[in-house]
Coordinates of C-alpha atoms in Angstrom, one line a residue:
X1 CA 80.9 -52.9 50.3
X2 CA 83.8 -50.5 49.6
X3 CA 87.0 -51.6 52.8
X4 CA 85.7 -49.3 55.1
X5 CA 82.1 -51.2 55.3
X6 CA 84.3 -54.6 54.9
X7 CA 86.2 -54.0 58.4
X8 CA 83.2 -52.8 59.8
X9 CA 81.0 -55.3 58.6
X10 CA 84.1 -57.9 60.5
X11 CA 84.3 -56.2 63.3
X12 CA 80.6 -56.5 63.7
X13 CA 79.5 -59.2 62.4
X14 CA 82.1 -61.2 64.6
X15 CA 82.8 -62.1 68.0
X16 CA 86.0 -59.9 68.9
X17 CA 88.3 -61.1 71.5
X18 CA 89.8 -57.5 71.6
X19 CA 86.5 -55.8 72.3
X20 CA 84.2 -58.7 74.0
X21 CA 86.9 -60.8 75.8
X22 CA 87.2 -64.6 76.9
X23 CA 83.7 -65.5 75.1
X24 CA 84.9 -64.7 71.4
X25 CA 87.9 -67.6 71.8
X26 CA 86.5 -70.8 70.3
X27 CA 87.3 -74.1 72.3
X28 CA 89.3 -76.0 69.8
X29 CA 90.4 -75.6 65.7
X30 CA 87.6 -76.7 63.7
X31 CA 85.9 -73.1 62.2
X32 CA 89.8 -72.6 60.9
X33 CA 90.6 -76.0 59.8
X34 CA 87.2 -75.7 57.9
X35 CA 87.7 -72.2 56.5
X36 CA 91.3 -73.2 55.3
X37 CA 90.3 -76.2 53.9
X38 CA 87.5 -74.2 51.6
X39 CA 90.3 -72.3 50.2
X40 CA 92.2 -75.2 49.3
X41 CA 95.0 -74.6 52.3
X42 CA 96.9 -71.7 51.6
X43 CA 99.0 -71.9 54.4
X44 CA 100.4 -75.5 53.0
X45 CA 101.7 -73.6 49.7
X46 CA 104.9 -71.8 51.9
X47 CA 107.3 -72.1 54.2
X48 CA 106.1 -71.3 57.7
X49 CA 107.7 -70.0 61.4
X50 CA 106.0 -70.2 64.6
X51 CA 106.1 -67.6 67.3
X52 CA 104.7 -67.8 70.3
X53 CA 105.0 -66.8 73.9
X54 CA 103.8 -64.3 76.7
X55 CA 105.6 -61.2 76.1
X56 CA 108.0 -60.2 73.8
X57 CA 106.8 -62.5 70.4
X58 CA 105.8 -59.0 68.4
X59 CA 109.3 -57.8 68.7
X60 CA 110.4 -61.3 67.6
X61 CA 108.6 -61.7 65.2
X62 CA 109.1 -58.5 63.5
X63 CA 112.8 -58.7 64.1
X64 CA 113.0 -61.9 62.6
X65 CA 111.1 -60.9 59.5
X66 CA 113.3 -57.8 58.3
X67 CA 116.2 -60.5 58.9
X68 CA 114.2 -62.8 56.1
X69 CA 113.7 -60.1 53.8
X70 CA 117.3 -58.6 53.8
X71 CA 118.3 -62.4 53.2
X72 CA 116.3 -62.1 50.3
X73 CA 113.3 -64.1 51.1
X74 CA 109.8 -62.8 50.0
X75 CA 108.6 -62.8 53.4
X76 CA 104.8 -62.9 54.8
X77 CA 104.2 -61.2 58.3
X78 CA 100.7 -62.4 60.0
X79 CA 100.9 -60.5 64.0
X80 CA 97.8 -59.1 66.4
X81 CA 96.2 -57.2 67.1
X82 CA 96.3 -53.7 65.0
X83 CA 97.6 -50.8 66.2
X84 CA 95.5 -48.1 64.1
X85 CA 95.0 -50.3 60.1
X86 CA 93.4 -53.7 60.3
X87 CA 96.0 -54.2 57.5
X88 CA 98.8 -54.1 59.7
X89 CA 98.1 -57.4 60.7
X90 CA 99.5 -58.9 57.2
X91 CA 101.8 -57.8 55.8
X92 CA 104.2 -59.3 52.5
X93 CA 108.1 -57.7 52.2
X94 CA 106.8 -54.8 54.8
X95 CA 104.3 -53.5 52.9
X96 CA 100.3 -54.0 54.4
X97 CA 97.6 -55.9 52.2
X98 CA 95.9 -53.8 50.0
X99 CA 92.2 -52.5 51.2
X100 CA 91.3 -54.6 47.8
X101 CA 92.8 -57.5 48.8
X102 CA 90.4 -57.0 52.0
X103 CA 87.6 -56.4 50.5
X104 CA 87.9 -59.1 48.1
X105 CA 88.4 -61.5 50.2
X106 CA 85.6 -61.2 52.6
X107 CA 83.3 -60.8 49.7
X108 CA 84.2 -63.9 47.9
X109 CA 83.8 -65.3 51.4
X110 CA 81.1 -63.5 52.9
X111 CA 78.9 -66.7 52.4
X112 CA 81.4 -68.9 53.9
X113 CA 82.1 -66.9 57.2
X114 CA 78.1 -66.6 57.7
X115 CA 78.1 -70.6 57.2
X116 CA 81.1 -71.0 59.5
X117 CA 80.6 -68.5 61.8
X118 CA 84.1 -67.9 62.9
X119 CA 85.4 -65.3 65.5
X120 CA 87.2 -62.3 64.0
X121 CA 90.5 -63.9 64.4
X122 CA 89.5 -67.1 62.6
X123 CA 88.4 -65.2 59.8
X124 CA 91.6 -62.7 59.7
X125 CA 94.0 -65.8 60.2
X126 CA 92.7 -67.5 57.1
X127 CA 92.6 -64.7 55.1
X128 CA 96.4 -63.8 56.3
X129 CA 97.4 -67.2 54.8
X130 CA 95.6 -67.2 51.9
X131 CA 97.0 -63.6 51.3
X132 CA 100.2 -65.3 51.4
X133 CA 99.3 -67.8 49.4
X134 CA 98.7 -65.2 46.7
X135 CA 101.4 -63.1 47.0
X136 CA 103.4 -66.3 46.2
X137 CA 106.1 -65.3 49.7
X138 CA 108.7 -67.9 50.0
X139 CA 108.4 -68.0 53.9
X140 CA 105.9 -66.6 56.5
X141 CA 106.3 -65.5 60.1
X142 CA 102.9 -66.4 62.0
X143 CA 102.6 -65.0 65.5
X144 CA 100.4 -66.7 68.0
X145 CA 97.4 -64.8 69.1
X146 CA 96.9 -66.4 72.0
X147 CA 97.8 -69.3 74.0
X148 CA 99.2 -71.8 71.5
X149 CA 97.2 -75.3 71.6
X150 CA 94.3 -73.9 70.8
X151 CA 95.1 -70.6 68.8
X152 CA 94.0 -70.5 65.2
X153 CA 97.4 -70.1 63.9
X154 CA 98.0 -73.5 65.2
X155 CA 97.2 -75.5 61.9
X156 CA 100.6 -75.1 60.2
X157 CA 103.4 -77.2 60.4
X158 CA 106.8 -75.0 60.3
X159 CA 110.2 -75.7 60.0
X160 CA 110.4 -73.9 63.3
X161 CA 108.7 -73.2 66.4
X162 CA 109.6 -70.1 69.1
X163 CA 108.3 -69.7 72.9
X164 CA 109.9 -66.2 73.6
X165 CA 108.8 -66.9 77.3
X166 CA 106.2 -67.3 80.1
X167 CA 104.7 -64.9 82.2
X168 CA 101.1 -65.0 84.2
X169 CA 98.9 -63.6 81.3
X170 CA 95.5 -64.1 80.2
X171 CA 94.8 -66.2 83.1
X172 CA 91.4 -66.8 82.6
X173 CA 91.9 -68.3 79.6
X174 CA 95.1 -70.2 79.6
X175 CA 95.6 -70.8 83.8
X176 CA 96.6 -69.4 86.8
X177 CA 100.0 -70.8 86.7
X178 CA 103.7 -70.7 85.2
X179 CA 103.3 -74.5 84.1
X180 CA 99.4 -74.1 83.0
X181 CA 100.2 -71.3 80.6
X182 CA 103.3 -73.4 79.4
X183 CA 101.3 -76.4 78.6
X184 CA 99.2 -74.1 76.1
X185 CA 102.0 -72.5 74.6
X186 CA 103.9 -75.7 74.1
X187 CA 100.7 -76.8 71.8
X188 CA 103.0 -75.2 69.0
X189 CA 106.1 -77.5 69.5
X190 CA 105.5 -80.1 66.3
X191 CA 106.6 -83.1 65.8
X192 CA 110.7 -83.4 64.7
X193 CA 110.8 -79.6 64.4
X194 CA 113.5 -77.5 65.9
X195 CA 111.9 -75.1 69.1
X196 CA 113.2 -72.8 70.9
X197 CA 112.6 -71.3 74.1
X198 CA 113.6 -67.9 74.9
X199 CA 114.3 -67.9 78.4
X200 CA 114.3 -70.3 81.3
X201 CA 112.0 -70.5 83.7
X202 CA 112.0 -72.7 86.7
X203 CA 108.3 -73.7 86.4
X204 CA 108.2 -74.1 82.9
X205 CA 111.4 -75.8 81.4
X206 CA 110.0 -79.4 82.2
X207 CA 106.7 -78.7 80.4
X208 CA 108.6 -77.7 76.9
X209 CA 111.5 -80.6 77.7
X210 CA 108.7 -83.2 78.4
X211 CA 107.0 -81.9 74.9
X212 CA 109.7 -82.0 72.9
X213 CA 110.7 -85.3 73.8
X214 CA 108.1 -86.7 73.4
X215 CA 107.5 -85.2 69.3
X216 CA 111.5 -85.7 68.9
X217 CA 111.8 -81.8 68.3
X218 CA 115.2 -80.9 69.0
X219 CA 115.0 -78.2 71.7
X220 CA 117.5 -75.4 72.4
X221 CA 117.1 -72.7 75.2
X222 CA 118.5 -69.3 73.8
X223 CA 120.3 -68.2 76.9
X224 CA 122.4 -71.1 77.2
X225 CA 124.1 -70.9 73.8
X226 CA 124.2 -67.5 73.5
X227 CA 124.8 -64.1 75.7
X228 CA 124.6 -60.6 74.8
X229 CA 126.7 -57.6 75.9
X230 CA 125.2 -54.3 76.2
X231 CA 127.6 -51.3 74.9
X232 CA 125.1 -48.3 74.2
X233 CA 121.5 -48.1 75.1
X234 CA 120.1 -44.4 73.6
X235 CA 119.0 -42.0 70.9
X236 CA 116.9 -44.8 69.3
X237 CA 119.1 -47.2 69.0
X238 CA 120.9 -50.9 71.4
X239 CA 124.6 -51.3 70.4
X240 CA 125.7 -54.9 71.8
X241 CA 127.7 -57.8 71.0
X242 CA 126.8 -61.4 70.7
X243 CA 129.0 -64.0 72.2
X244 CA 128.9 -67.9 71.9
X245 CA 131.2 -70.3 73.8
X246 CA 133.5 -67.2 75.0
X247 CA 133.5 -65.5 71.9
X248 CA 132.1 -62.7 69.8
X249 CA 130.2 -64.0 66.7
X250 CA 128.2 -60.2 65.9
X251 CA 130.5 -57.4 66.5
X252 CA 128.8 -54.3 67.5
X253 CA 125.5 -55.5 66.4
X254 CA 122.7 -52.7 66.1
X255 CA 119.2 -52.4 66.6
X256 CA 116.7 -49.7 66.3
X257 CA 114.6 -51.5 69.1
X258 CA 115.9 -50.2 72.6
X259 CA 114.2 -51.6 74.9
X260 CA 115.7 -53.3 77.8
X261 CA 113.4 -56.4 76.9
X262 CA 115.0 -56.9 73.5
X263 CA 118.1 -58.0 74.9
X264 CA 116.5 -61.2 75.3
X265 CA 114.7 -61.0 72.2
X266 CA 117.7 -60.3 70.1
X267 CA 119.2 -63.7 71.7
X268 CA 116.2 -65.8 70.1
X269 CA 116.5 -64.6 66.7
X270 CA 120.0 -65.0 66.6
X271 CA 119.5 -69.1 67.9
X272 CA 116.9 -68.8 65.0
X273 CA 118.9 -67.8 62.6
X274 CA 121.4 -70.3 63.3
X275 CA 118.7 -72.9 63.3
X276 CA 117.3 -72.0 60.2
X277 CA 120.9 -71.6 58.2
X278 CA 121.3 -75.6 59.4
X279 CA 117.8 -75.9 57.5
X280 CA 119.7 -74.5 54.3
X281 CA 118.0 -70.9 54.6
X282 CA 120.8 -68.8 53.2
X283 CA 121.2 -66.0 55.9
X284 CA 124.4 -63.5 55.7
X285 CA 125.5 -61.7 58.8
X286 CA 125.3 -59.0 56.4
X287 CA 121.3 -59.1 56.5
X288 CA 121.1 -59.7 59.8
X289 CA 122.9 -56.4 60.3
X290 CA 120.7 -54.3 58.1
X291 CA 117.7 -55.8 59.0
X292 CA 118.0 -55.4 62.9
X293 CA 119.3 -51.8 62.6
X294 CA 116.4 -50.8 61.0
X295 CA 113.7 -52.9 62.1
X296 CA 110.4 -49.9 62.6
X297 CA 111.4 -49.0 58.7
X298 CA 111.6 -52.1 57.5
X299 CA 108.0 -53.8 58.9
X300 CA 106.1 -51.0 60.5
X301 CA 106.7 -51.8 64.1
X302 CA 105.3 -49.9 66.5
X303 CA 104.4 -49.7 70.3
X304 CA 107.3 -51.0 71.4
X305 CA 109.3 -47.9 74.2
X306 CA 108.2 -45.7 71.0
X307 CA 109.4 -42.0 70.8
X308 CA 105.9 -39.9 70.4
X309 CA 107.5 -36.3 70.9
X310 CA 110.5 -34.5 72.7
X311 CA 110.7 -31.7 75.2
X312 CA 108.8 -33.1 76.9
X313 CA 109.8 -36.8 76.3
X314 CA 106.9 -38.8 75.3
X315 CA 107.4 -42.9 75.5
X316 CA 104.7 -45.4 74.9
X317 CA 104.9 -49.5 75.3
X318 CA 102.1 -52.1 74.7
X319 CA 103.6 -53.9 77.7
X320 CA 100.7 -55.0 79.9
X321 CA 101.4 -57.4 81.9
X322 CA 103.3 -57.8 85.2
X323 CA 106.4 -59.2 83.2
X324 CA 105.8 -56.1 80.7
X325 CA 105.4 -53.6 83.2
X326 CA 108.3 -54.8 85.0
X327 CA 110.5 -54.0 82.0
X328 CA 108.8 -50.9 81.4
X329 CA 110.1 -49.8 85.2
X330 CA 113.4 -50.7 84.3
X331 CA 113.4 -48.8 81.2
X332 CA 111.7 -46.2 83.0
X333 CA 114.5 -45.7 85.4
X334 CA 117.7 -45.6 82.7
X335 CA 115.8 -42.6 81.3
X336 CA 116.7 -39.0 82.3
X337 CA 114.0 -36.8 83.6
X338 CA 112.7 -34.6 86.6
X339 CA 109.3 -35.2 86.6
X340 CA 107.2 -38.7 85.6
X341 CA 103.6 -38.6 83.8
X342 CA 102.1 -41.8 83.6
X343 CA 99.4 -41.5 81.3
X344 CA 97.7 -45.2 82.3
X345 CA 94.7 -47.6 81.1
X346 CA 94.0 -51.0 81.1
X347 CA 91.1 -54.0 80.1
X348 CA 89.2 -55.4 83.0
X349 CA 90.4 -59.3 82.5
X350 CA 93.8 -58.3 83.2
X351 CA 95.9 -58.5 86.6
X352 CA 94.9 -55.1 87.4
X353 CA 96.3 -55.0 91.3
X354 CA 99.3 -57.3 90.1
X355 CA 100.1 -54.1 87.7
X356 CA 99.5 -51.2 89.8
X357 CA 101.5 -52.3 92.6
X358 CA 104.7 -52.3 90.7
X359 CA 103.7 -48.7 89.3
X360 CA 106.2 -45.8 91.0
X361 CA 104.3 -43.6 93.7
X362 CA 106.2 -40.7 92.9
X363 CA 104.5 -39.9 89.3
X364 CA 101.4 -37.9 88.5
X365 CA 98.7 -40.6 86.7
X366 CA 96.6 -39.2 84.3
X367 CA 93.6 -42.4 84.3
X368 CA 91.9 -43.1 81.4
X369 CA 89.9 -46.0 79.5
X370 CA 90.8 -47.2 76.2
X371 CA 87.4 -47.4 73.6
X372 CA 86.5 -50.7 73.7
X373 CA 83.9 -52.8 75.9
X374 CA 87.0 -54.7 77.8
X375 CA 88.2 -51.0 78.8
X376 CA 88.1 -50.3 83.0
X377 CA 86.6 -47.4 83.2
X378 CA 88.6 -44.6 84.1
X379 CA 87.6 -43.9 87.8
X380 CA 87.8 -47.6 88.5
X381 CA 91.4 -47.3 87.5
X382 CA 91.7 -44.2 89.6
X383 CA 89.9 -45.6 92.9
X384 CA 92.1 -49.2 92.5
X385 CA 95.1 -47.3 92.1
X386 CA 94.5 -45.4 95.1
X387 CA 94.7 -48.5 97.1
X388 CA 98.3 -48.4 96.0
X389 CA 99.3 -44.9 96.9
X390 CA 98.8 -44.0 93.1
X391 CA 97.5 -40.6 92.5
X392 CA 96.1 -38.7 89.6
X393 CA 92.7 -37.7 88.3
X394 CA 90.4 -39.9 85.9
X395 CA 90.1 -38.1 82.4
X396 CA 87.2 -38.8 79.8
X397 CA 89.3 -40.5 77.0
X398 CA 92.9 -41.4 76.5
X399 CA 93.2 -38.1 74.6
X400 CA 92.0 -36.1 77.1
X401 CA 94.6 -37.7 79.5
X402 CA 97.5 -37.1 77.0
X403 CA 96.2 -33.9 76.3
X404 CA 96.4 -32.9 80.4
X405 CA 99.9 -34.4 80.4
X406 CA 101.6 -32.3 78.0
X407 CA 100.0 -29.1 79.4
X408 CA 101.2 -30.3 82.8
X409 CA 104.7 -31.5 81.5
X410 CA 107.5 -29.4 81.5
X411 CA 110.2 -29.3 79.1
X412 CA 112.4 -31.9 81.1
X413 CA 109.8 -34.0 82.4
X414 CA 109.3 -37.8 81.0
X415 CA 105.3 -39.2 79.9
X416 CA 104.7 -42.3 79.5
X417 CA 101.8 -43.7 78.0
X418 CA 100.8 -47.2 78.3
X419 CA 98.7 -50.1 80.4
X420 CA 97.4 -51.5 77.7
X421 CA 97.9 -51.9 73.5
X422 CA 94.5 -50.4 73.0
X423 CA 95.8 -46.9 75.1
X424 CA 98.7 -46.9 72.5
X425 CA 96.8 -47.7 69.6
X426 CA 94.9 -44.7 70.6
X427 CA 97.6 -42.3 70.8
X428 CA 100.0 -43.4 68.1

């Protein structure tokens, strides 16, 4: 198989949580621990971080990665889903896996995964590690897919674990609650390894306090050691300064990522960084300054309040989730415009009326349906929205909507695309 018959033979060969939903997550860790264990552990042979949380672990992740490698570290970068390259999901220094690497790999393997039978994720999780493994990286950062407990990811022990925070996500999966979802996503804390949360949340911080007592893991909430002080917000770039204890300890720190979310993000890979320099890793302010200012450059971010085009100003954001959408409001509203576009889809297991009632009434929607088998279809969209005084017209596919938009748009006017990662996968 050359790489393109390798991804497609994965994609469908395997149950896909992106495409089939709730019934390609398996129920506990074996298929991974099993697959691992046939390739001799990778995942043993590096240094490891864990990132978890509702929203806002992508940006963390990647953040905390381009700190790594302007430290100097040869640094591993395992994150999901894929925006437009399955490669993008592993990455070593930056740089995707080669499509040989791929293809390599799932044909020394094949017989394996048809013994195993693991989901998609299983299979791209171990071949993430072992790619690592390979590569010879010095540390990796491994995002949680979902959940935490129960998440593939969840077989490595790392010399730090992150919860960026909570919100009601994924529900039928993880629970209907604050404190049901935290329980899951605490399955990463480890025993006697540092974790930190990102934010507080008054239904949650018992769950991760109870946790980490219990394994001894020193816990430290980022907000209450460390504040940050917005100066400029614009042209593609946050200007702010970190304070600790009443005083600046990162003067007129920059970062390429402007979203109003990142504030908080920015606080939890600072406490990381702190954490890790008491775990000896040798991490200037210097790197921490280059890496954060160019973040997109330096791992291939993307998705996150993204600049597509200008005149009119196009914006897209994976955020998808009431918490998400709430920041994507907020950004909304600092932004200059006469006119809002919303060009809008989303999956059918989300929060769907949770969503669209916190969507502005004032915009023009342009509905559409991302391509996947999860995707609402476009007039359902249209005809739930409608019960919130959202109005628009349904369009074929999420080119055709963007497509509408920018003929609609005038020069001053503000699009947005967004609802779901698969509507900005397809326009990016």
């Amino acid at each position: 198989m050359n790489y393109k018959e390798t991804v497609d033979y994965l994609y469908s060969k395997l149950p896909m949580f992106t495409k089939v939903g709730a019934s390609a997550i398996k129920k506990n860790l074996d298929n991974t621990i099993q697959f691992c264990t046939a390739l001799g552990n990778p995942q043993q042979q590096y240094k490891t971080i864990h990132i978890g949380g509702t929203n806002g672990k992508g940006s963390t992740s990647h953040m905390l990665a381009a700190t790594l490698q302007k430290a100097g570290y040869r640094t591993g970068l395992y994150t999901s889903p894929h925006l437009k390259d399955f490669r993008e999901r592993i990455r070593i220094n930056g740089q995707k896996v080669s499509k040989n690497f791929v293809k390599q790999f799932v044909k020394q393997n094949k017989l394996l995964i048809e013994t195993i039978e693991p989901s998609f994720f299983e299979v791209t999780v171990a071949m993430a590690f072992k790619a690592f493994a390979d590569e010879e990286v010095d540390v990796a950062i491994i995002e949680v897919g979902l959940g935490g407990r129960l998440d593939s990811t969840n077989i490595i022990y790392p010399d730090l674990s992150i919860i960026t925070n909570i919100s009601l996500d994924h529900t039928n999966i993880l629970g209907n609650t604050h404190a049901e979802i935290a329980f899951e996503k605490a399955g990463i804390i480890k025993k006697n390894t540092p974790i930190i949360i990102g934010e507080h949340h008054v239904e949650t911080d018992s769950v991760f306090i109870e946790k980490a007592k219990k394994l001894k893991a020193p816990l430290y909430f980022a907000e209450d050691h460390l504040k940050f002080e917005v100066l400029k917000r614009g042209n593609n770039k946050l200007i702010g300064n970190i304070w600790q204890d009443n005083e600046i300890i990162l003067d007129h720190l920059k970062t390429d990522l402007t979203g109003t979310y990142q504030d908080k993000n920015i606080l939890t890979v600072i406490q990381a960084v702190t954490i890790l320099r008491e775990l000896r890793y040798h991490i200037s302010n210097l790197a921490l300054y280059n890496a954060l200012k160019k973040v997109k450059k330096i791992t291939g971010l993307q998705g996150r309040w993204q600049t597509l085009g200008k005149k009119p100003l196009i914006i897209a954001d994976t955020g998808h989730n009431k918490a998400g959408i709430t920041e994507i409001i907020q950004n909304i509203q600092n932004q200059k415009f006469k006119k809002l576009h919303m060009v809008m889809g989303m999956v059918k297991d989300k929060d769907i009326s949770g969503v669209l009632q916190l969507l502005p009434q004032t915009a023009t929607y342009y509905f559409c349906a991302p391509d996947l088998e999860r995707a609402l279809n476009a007039n359902d969209l249209k005809e739930q929205a409608a019960r919130f005084n959202l109005k628009g017209t349904a369009y074929s596919s999420v080119k055709a909507a963007l497509k509408a938009a920018k003929q609609e748009a005038l020069e001053h006017d503000l699009i947005f695309v967004g609802g779901s990662t698969f509507v900005v996968a397809e326009v990016i």
